[in-house]
PDB file of N, CA and C in Angstrom:
ATOM      1  N   UNK I   4     -21.038  -5.141   5.505  1.00 60.00           N
ATOM      2  CA  UNK I   4     -20.021  -5.509   4.535  1.00 60.00           C
ATOM      3  C   UNK I   4     -19.550  -4.230   3.832  1.00 60.00           C
ATOM      4  N   UNK I   5     -18.226  -4.090   3.619  1.00 68.00           N
ATOM      5  CA  UNK I   5     -17.701  -2.906   2.943  1.00 68.00           C
ATOM      6  C   UNK I   5     -18.063  -2.888   1.462  1.00 68.00           C
ATOM      7  N   UNK I   6     -17.868  -1.726   0.856  1.00 81.00           N
ATOM      8  CA  UNK I   6     -18.094  -1.595  -0.591  1.00 81.00           C
ATOM      9  C   UNK I   6     -17.206  -2.578  -1.341  1.00 81.00           C
ATOM     10  N   UNK I   7     -17.653  -3.021  -2.498  1.00 86.00           N
ATOM     11  CA  UNK I   7     -16.906  -3.992  -3.305  1.00 86.00           C
ATOM     12  C   UNK I   7     -15.858  -3.273  -4.158  1.00 86.00           C
ATOM     13  N   UNK I   8     -14.587  -3.446  -3.805  1.00 89.00           N
ATOM     14  CA  UNK I   8     -13.493  -2.850  -4.561  1.00 89.00           C
ATOM     15  C   UNK I   8     -12.702  -3.900  -5.337  1.00 89.00           C
ATOM     16  N   UNK I   9     -13.248  -5.106  -5.481  1.00 95.00           N
ATOM     17  CA  UNK I   9     -12.559  -6.168  -6.224  1.00 95.00           C
ATOM     18  C   UNK I   9     -12.135  -5.667  -7.594  1.00 95.00           C
ATOM     19  N   UNK I  10     -10.920  -6.027  -7.976  1.00 96.00           N
ATOM     20  CA  UNK I  10     -10.476  -5.690  -9.315  1.00 96.00           C
ATOM     21  C   UNK I  10      -9.014  -5.326  -9.362  1.00 96.00           C
ATOM     22  N   UNK I  11      -8.591  -4.937 -10.544  1.00 97.00           N
ATOM     23  CA  UNK I  11      -7.218  -4.540 -10.809  1.00 97.00           C
ATOM     24  C   UNK I  11      -7.232  -3.049 -11.086  1.00 97.00           C
ATOM     25  N   UNK I  12      -6.466  -2.282 -10.321  1.00 95.00           N
ATOM     26  CA  UNK I  12      -6.490  -0.825 -10.372  1.00 95.00           C
ATOM     27  C   UNK I  12      -5.135  -0.300 -10.834  1.00 95.00           C
ATOM     28  N   UNK I  13      -5.131   0.607 -11.789  1.00 94.00           N
ATOM     29  CA  UNK I  13      -3.900   1.224 -12.291  1.00 94.00           C
ATOM     30  C   UNK I  13      -3.823   2.658 -11.776  1.00 94.00           C
ATOM     31  N   UNK I  14      -2.647   3.024 -11.237  1.00 90.00           N
ATOM     32  CA  UNK I  14      -2.468   4.379 -10.724  1.00 90.00           C
ATOM     33  C   UNK I  14      -2.366   5.361 -11.884  1.00 90.00           C
ATOM     34  N   UNK I  15      -3.118   6.435 -11.780  1.00 89.00           N
ATOM     35  CA  UNK I  15      -3.081   7.487 -12.784  1.00 89.00           C
ATOM     36  C   UNK I  15      -2.221   8.648 -12.278  1.00 89.00           C
ATOM     37  N   UNK I  16      -2.434   9.044 -11.030  1.00 88.00           N
ATOM     38  CA  UNK I  16      -1.634  10.121 -10.451  1.00 88.00           C
ATOM     39  C   UNK I  16      -1.504   9.887  -8.951  1.00 88.00           C
ATOM     40  N   UNK I  17      -0.559  10.597  -8.354  1.00 86.00           N
ATOM     41  CA  UNK I  17      -0.274  10.421  -6.929  1.00 86.00           C
ATOM     42  C   UNK I  17       0.153  11.776  -6.372  1.00 86.00           C
ATOM     43  N   UNK I  18      -0.799  12.658  -6.152  1.00 91.00           N
ATOM     44  CA  UNK I  18      -0.523  14.021  -5.732  1.00 91.00           C
ATOM     45  C   UNK I  18      -0.059  14.092  -4.276  1.00 91.00           C
ATOM     46  N   UNK I  19       0.989  14.890  -4.028  1.00 93.00           N
ATOM     47  CA  UNK I  19       1.520  15.158  -2.684  1.00 93.00           C
ATOM     48  C   UNK I  19       2.025  13.922  -1.958  1.00 93.00           C
ATOM     49  N   UNK I  20       2.404  12.880  -2.694  1.00 90.00           N
ATOM     50  CA  UNK I  20       2.836  11.626  -2.075  1.00 90.00           C
ATOM     51  C   UNK I  20       4.141  11.801  -1.301  1.00 90.00           C
ATOM     52  N   UNK I  21       5.085  12.568  -1.868  1.00 91.00           N
ATOM     53  CA  UNK I  21       6.354  12.760  -1.164  1.00 91.00           C
ATOM     54  C   UNK I  21       6.149  13.493   0.163  1.00 91.00           C
ATOM     55  N   UNK I  22       5.255  14.468   0.205  1.00 94.00           N
ATOM     56  CA  UNK I  22       4.962  15.176   1.454  1.00 94.00           C
ATOM     57  C   UNK I  22       4.332  14.228   2.474  1.00 94.00           C
ATOM     58  N   UNK I  23       3.477  13.326   1.989  1.00 90.00           N
ATOM     59  CA  UNK I  23       2.864  12.318   2.864  1.00 90.00           C
ATOM     60  C   UNK I  23       3.942  11.413   3.464  1.00 90.00           C
ATOM     61  N   UNK I  24       4.859  10.937   2.635  1.00 88.00           N
ATOM     62  CA  UNK I  24       5.933  10.068   3.119  1.00 88.00           C
ATOM     63  C   UNK I  24       6.855  10.818   4.079  1.00 88.00           C
ATOM     64  N   UNK I  25       7.099  12.080   3.805  1.00 92.00           N
ATOM     65  CA  UNK I  25       7.921  12.899   4.698  1.00 92.00           C
ATOM     66  C   UNK I  25       7.251  13.012   6.074  1.00 92.00           C
ATOM     67  N   UNK I  26       5.944  13.202   6.098  1.00 92.00           N
ATOM     68  CA  UNK I  26       5.207  13.285   7.364  1.00 92.00           C
ATOM     69  C   UNK I  26       5.279  11.974   8.141  1.00 92.00           C
ATOM     70  N   UNK I  27       5.424  10.854   7.415  1.00 85.00           N
ATOM     71  CA  UNK I  27       5.581   9.541   8.061  1.00 85.00           C
ATOM     72  C   UNK I  27       7.026   9.281   8.473  1.00 85.00           C
ATOM     73  N   UNK I  28       7.908  10.218   8.211  1.00 85.00           N
ATOM     74  CA  UNK I  28       9.324  10.130   8.547  1.00 85.00           C
ATOM     75  C   UNK I  28      10.042   9.022   7.762  1.00 85.00           C
ATOM     76  N   UNK I  29       9.616   8.816   6.518  1.00 85.00           N
ATOM     77  CA  UNK I  29      10.282   7.864   5.624  1.00 85.00           C
ATOM     78  C   UNK I  29      11.548   8.539   5.105  1.00 85.00           C
ATOM     79  N   UNK I  30      12.651   7.798   5.075  1.00 86.00           N
ATOM     80  CA  UNK I  30      13.921   8.426   4.686  1.00 86.00           C
ATOM     81  C   UNK I  30      13.887   8.909   3.244  1.00 86.00           C
ATOM     82  N   UNK I  31      14.771   9.876   2.959  1.00 90.00           N
ATOM     83  CA  UNK I  31      14.734  10.587   1.685  1.00 90.00           C
ATOM     84  C   UNK I  31      14.976   9.664   0.488  1.00 90.00           C
ATOM     85  N   UNK I  32      15.860   8.678   0.597  1.00 87.00           N
ATOM     86  CA  UNK I  32      16.125   7.778  -0.528  1.00 87.00           C
ATOM     87  C   UNK I  32      14.881   6.963  -0.886  1.00 87.00           C
ATOM     88  N   UNK I  33      14.213   6.421   0.114  1.00 84.00           N
ATOM     89  CA  UNK I  33      12.987   5.638  -0.121  1.00 84.00           C
ATOM     90  C   UNK I  33      11.894   6.539  -0.685  1.00 84.00           C
ATOM     91  N   UNK I  34      11.792   7.771  -0.177  1.00 87.00           N
ATOM     92  CA  UNK I  34      10.781   8.718  -0.697  1.00 87.00           C
ATOM     93  C   UNK I  34      10.994   8.980  -2.176  1.00 87.00           C
ATOM     94  N   UNK I  35      12.230   9.198  -2.579  1.00 89.00           N
ATOM     95  CA  UNK I  35      12.517   9.506  -3.988  1.00 89.00           C
ATOM     96  C   UNK I  35      12.178   8.331  -4.893  1.00 89.00           C
ATOM     97  N   UNK I  36      12.522   7.122  -4.470  1.00 85.00           N
ATOM     98  CA  UNK I  36      12.194   5.927  -5.259  1.00 85.00           C
ATOM     99  C   UNK I  36      10.688   5.731  -5.321  1.00 85.00           C
ATOM    100  N   UNK I  37      10.023   5.814  -4.169  1.00 85.00           N
ATOM    101  CA  UNK I  37       8.576   5.595  -4.116  1.00 85.00           C
ATOM    102  C   UNK I  37       7.830   6.607  -4.967  1.00 85.00           C
ATOM    103  N   UNK I  38       8.332   7.833  -5.012  1.00 87.00           N
ATOM    104  CA  UNK I  38       7.665   8.881  -5.776  1.00 87.00           C
ATOM    105  C   UNK I  38       7.744   8.633  -7.286  1.00 87.00           C
ATOM    106  N   UNK I  39       8.732   7.869  -7.726  1.00 87.00           N
ATOM    107  CA  UNK I  39       8.875   7.549  -9.148  1.00 87.00           C
ATOM    108  C   UNK I  39       7.987   6.391  -9.598  1.00 87.00           C
ATOM    109  N   UNK I  40       7.568   5.566  -8.641  1.00 86.00           N
ATOM    110  CA  UNK I  40       6.797   4.366  -8.981  1.00 86.00           C
ATOM    111  C   UNK I  40       5.337   4.689  -9.261  1.00 86.00           C
ATOM    112  N   UNK I  41       4.740   3.903 -10.105  1.00 89.00           N
ATOM    113  CA  UNK I  41       3.290   3.967 -10.360  1.00 89.00           C
ATOM    114  C   UNK I  41       2.743   2.551 -10.211  1.00 89.00           C
ATOM    115  N   UNK I  42       2.655   2.073  -8.966  1.00 90.00           N
ATOM    116  CA  UNK I  42       2.241   0.684  -8.752  1.00 90.00           C
ATOM    117  C   UNK I  42       0.770   0.454  -9.086  1.00 90.00           C
ATOM    118  N   UNK I  43       0.497  -0.759  -9.520  1.00 94.00           N
ATOM    119  CA  UNK I  43      -0.879  -1.196  -9.708  1.00 94.00           C
ATOM    120  C   UNK I  43      -1.345  -1.830  -8.401  1.00 94.00           C
ATOM    121  N   UNK I  44      -2.653  -1.890  -8.204  1.00 95.00           N
ATOM    122  CA  UNK I  44      -3.233  -2.548  -7.032  1.00 95.00           C
ATOM    123  C   UNK I  44      -4.208  -3.610  -7.514  1.00 95.00           C
ATOM    124  N   UNK I  45      -4.101  -4.784  -6.921  1.00 97.00           N
ATOM    125  CA  UNK I  45      -5.104  -5.821  -7.145  1.00 97.00           C
ATOM    126  C   UNK I  45      -5.804  -6.023  -5.814  1.00 97.00           C
ATOM    127  N   UNK I  46      -7.112  -5.861  -5.810  1.00 96.00           N
ATOM    128  CA  UNK I  46      -7.883  -6.003  -4.577  1.00 96.00           C
ATOM    129  C   UNK I  46      -8.775  -7.223  -4.704  1.00 96.00           C
ATOM    130  N   UNK I  47      -8.623  -8.124  -3.739  1.00 96.00           N
ATOM    131  CA  UNK I  47      -9.430  -9.339  -3.658  1.00 96.00           C
ATOM    132  C   UNK I  47     -10.213  -9.251  -2.361  1.00 96.00           C
ATOM    133  N   UNK I  48     -11.525  -9.310  -2.462  1.00 94.00           N
ATOM    134  CA  UNK I  48     -12.378  -9.099  -1.310  1.00 94.00           C
ATOM    135  C   UNK I  48     -13.398 -10.223  -1.225  1.00 94.00           C
ATOM    136  N   UNK I  49     -13.487 -10.827  -0.038  1.00 92.00           N
ATOM    137  CA  UNK I  49     -14.471 -11.871   0.217  1.00 92.00           C
ATOM    138  C   UNK I  49     -15.162 -11.505   1.527  1.00 92.00           C
ATOM    139  N   UNK I  50     -16.308 -10.851   1.419  1.00 90.00           N
ATOM    140  CA  UNK I  50     -16.980 -10.357   2.620  1.00 90.00           C
ATOM    141  C   UNK I  50     -16.132  -9.291   3.281  1.00 90.00           C
ATOM    142  N   UNK I  51     -15.805  -9.490   4.568  1.00 90.00           N
ATOM    143  CA  UNK I  51     -14.988  -8.530   5.303  1.00 90.00           C
ATOM    144  C   UNK I  51     -13.493  -8.815   5.184  1.00 90.00           C
ATOM    145  N   UNK I  52     -13.111  -9.881   4.518  1.00 94.00           N
ATOM    146  CA  UNK I  52     -11.697 -10.220   4.362  1.00 94.00           C
ATOM    147  C   UNK I  52     -11.169  -9.598   3.064  1.00 94.00           C
ATOM    148  N   UNK I  53     -10.081  -8.829   3.190  1.00 94.00           N
ATOM    149  CA  UNK I  53      -9.539  -8.095   2.051  1.00 94.00           C
ATOM    150  C   UNK I  53      -8.054  -8.408   1.883  1.00 94.00           C
ATOM    151  N   UNK I  54      -7.639  -8.612   0.648  1.00 96.00           N
ATOM    152  CA  UNK I  54      -6.231  -8.755   0.297  1.00 96.00           C
ATOM    153  C   UNK I  54      -5.940  -7.672  -0.735  1.00 96.00           C
ATOM    154  N   UNK I  55      -4.932  -6.847  -0.441  1.00 93.00           N
ATOM    155  CA  UNK I  55      -4.519  -5.797  -1.369  1.00 93.00           C
ATOM    156  C   UNK I  55      -3.084  -6.088  -1.793  1.00 93.00           C
ATOM    157  N   UNK I  56      -2.903  -6.308  -3.089  1.00 94.00           N
ATOM    158  CA  UNK I  56      -1.571  -6.552  -3.638  1.00 94.00           C
ATOM    159  C   UNK I  56      -1.112  -5.276  -4.336  1.00 94.00           C
ATOM    160  N   UNK I  57       0.049  -4.771  -3.918  1.00 90.00           N
ATOM    161  CA  UNK I  57       0.661  -3.619  -4.565  1.00 90.00           C
ATOM    162  C   UNK I  57       1.756  -4.160  -5.469  1.00 90.00           C
ATOM    163  N   UNK I  58       1.636  -3.891  -6.755  1.00 91.00           N
ATOM    164  CA  UNK I  58       2.521  -4.497  -7.749  1.00 91.00           C
ATOM    165  C   UNK I  58       3.285  -3.406  -8.496  1.00 91.00           C
ATOM    166  N   UNK I  59       4.612  -3.485  -8.458  1.00 86.00           N
ATOM    167  CA  UNK I  59       5.431  -2.502  -9.170  1.00 86.00           C
ATOM    168  C   UNK I  59       6.680  -3.187  -9.715  1.00 86.00           C
ATOM    169  N   UNK I  60       7.420  -2.456 -10.537  1.00 83.00           N
ATOM    170  CA  UNK I  60       8.661  -2.992 -11.080  1.00 83.00           C
ATOM    171  C   UNK I  60       9.743  -3.085 -10.006  1.00 83.00           C
ATOM    172  N   UNK I  61       9.596  -2.322  -8.924  1.00 79.00           N
ATOM    173  CA  UNK I  61      10.593  -2.286  -7.857  1.00 79.00           C
ATOM    174  C   UNK I  61      10.372  -3.385  -6.831  1.00 79.00           C
ATOM    175  N   UNK I  62       9.128  -3.534  -6.360  1.00 81.00           N
ATOM    176  CA  UNK I  62       8.816  -4.500  -5.309  1.00 81.00           C
ATOM    177  C   UNK I  62       7.309  -4.733  -5.265  1.00 81.00           C
ATOM    178  N   UNK I  63       6.925  -5.970  -4.984  1.00 86.00           N
ATOM    179  CA  UNK I  63       5.517  -6.296  -4.762  1.00 86.00           C
ATOM    180  C   UNK I  63       5.274  -6.419  -3.262  1.00 86.00           C
ATOM    181  N   UNK I  64       4.081  -6.055  -2.831  1.00 85.00           N
ATOM    182  CA  UNK I  64       3.747  -6.047  -1.412  1.00 85.00           C
ATOM    183  C   UNK I  64       2.310  -6.515  -1.249  1.00 85.00           C
ATOM    184  N   UNK I  65       2.056  -7.370  -0.267  1.00 88.00           N
ATOM    185  CA  UNK I  65       0.704  -7.890  -0.023  1.00 88.00           C
ATOM    186  C   UNK I  65       0.268  -7.524   1.393  1.00 88.00           C
ATOM    187  N   UNK I  66      -0.920  -6.954   1.507  1.00 89.00           N
ATOM    188  CA  UNK I  66      -1.528  -6.619   2.795  1.00 89.00           C
ATOM    189  C   UNK I  66      -2.851  -7.377   2.897  1.00 89.00           C
ATOM    190  N   UNK I  67      -3.068  -8.052   4.015  1.00 93.00           N
ATOM    191  CA  UNK I  67      -4.268  -8.871   4.199  1.00 93.00           C
ATOM    192  C   UNK I  67      -4.876  -8.532   5.557  1.00 93.00           C
ATOM    193  N   UNK I  68      -6.193  -8.299   5.587  1.00 93.00           N
ATOM    194  CA  UNK I  68      -6.842  -7.909   6.837  1.00 93.00           C
ATOM    195  C   UNK I  68      -8.349  -8.162   6.765  1.00 93.00           C
ATOM    196  N   UNK I  69      -8.992  -8.080   7.929  1.00 93.00           N
ATOM    197  CA  UNK I  69     -10.452  -8.139   8.030  1.00 93.00           C
ATOM    198  C   UNK I  69     -10.943  -6.741   8.387  1.00 93.00           C
ATOM    199  N   UNK I  70     -11.904  -6.224   7.646  1.00 91.00           N
ATOM    200  CA  UNK I  70     -12.451  -4.896   7.866  1.00 91.00           C
ATOM    201  C   UNK I  70     -13.031  -4.827   9.276  1.00 91.00           C
ATOM    202  N   UNK I  71     -12.690  -3.753   9.998  1.00 91.00           N
ATOM    203  CA  UNK I  71     -13.223  -3.534  11.335  1.00 91.00           C
ATOM    204  C   UNK I  71     -12.405  -4.168  12.444  1.00 91.00           C
ATOM    205  N   UNK I  72     -11.349  -4.910  12.094  1.00 94.00           N
ATOM    206  CA  UNK I  72     -10.496  -5.548  13.093  1.00 94.00           C
ATOM    207  C   UNK I  72      -9.095  -4.964  13.004  1.00 94.00           C
ATOM    208  N   UNK I  73      -8.553  -4.587  14.155  1.00 93.00           N
ATOM    209  CA  UNK I  73      -7.196  -4.048  14.191  1.00 93.00           C
ATOM    210  C   UNK I  73      -6.204  -5.129  13.769  1.00 93.00           C
ATOM    211  N   UNK I  74      -5.188  -4.724  13.023  1.00 88.00           N
ATOM    212  CA  UNK I  74      -4.159  -5.676  12.592  1.00 88.00           C
ATOM    213  C   UNK I  74      -2.827  -4.955  12.516  1.00 88.00           C
ATOM    214  N   UNK I  75      -1.749  -5.716  12.591  1.00 85.00           N
ATOM    215  CA  UNK I  75      -0.420  -5.151  12.468  1.00 85.00           C
ATOM    216  C   UNK I  75       0.062  -5.315  11.035  1.00 85.00           C
ATOM    217  N   UNK I  76       0.501  -4.224  10.450  1.00 82.00           N
ATOM    218  CA  UNK I  76       1.054  -4.248   9.103  1.00 82.00           C
ATOM    219  C   UNK I  76       2.571  -4.171   9.228  1.00 82.00           C
ATOM    220  N   UNK I  77       3.257  -5.191   8.756  1.00 76.00           N
ATOM    221  CA  UNK I  77       4.714  -5.257   8.845  1.00 76.00           C
ATOM    222  C   UNK I  77       5.306  -4.784   7.529  1.00 76.00           C
ATOM    223  N   UNK I  78       5.970  -3.642   7.556  1.00 70.00           N
ATOM    224  CA  UNK I  78       6.541  -3.067   6.342  1.00 70.00           C
ATOM    225  C   UNK I  78       8.050  -3.290   6.264  1.00 70.00           C
ATOM    226  N   UNK I  79       8.525  -4.380   6.897  1.00 64.00           N
ATOM    227  CA  UNK I  79       9.956  -4.682   6.792  1.00 64.00           C
ATOM    228  C   UNK I  79      10.289  -4.972   5.340  1.00 64.00           C
ATOM    229  N   UNK I  80      11.398  -4.443   4.913  1.00 60.00           N
ATOM    230  CA  UNK I  80      11.768  -4.576   3.510  1.00 60.00           C
ATOM    231  C   UNK I  80      11.273  -3.428   2.662  1.00 60.00           C
ATOM    232  N   UNK I  81      10.251  -2.724   3.128  1.00 61.00           N
ATOM    233  CA  UNK I  81       9.781  -1.530   2.417  1.00 61.00           C
ATOM    234  C   UNK I  81      10.444  -0.318   3.072  1.00 61.00           C
ATOM    235  N   UNK I  82      10.053  -0.029   4.310  1.00 66.00           N
ATOM    236  CA  UNK I  82      10.737   1.031   5.069  1.00 66.00           C
ATOM    237  C   UNK I  82      10.872   0.668   6.541  1.00 66.00           C
ATOM    238  N   UNK I  83      10.682  -0.621   6.849  1.00 68.00           N
ATOM    239  CA  UNK I  83      10.936  -1.208   8.163  1.00 68.00           C
ATOM    240  C   UNK I  83      10.060  -0.666   9.290  1.00 68.00           C
ATOM    241  N   UNK I  84       8.858  -0.201   8.958  1.00 70.00           N
ATOM    242  CA  UNK I  84       7.919   0.227   9.996  1.00 70.00           C
ATOM    243  C   UNK I  84       6.951  -0.918  10.298  1.00 70.00           C
ATOM    244  N   UNK I  85       6.398  -0.900  11.501  1.00 76.00           N
ATOM    245  CA  UNK I  85       5.265  -1.762  11.845  1.00 76.00           C
ATOM    246  C   UNK I  85       4.138  -0.828  12.259  1.00 76.00           C
ATOM    247  N   UNK I  86       2.986  -0.998  11.654  1.00 76.00           N
ATOM    248  CA  UNK I  86       1.859  -0.105  11.886  1.00 76.00           C
ATOM    249  C   UNK I  86       0.658  -0.903  12.389  1.00 76.00           C
ATOM    250  N   UNK I  87      -0.175  -0.272  13.165  1.00 79.00           N
ATOM    251  CA  UNK I  87      -1.441  -0.862  13.612  1.00 79.00           C
ATOM    252  C   UNK I  87      -2.552  -0.186  12.856  1.00 79.00           C
TER     253      UNK I  87
END
C-alpha cells in the first residue's frame, strides 16, 4: 500500500514549472496561465485507489487511478493531451 497522502494540500511554491510545461510542449498561452495559478490539491486515498482533485479559480480537474496499474489520463480541456 502506498504512503497515506489523504488531505487537503495548498501550493506554496512551484519552481521551474514553466520550463517543465515547455518540455511537455504545452503552448505558450496555457503555460502563462498555468504559471499564474496556485491550485490546491485534495487527495482521497482508499488502499491503492487514489483520487486527486486539482482545484483552482481557473479550472478544476480530477484524476483517478489505482497505484501500480497503468491508466490513461485524458487532459482534454486542459491542454488536450492523453497520457499513459
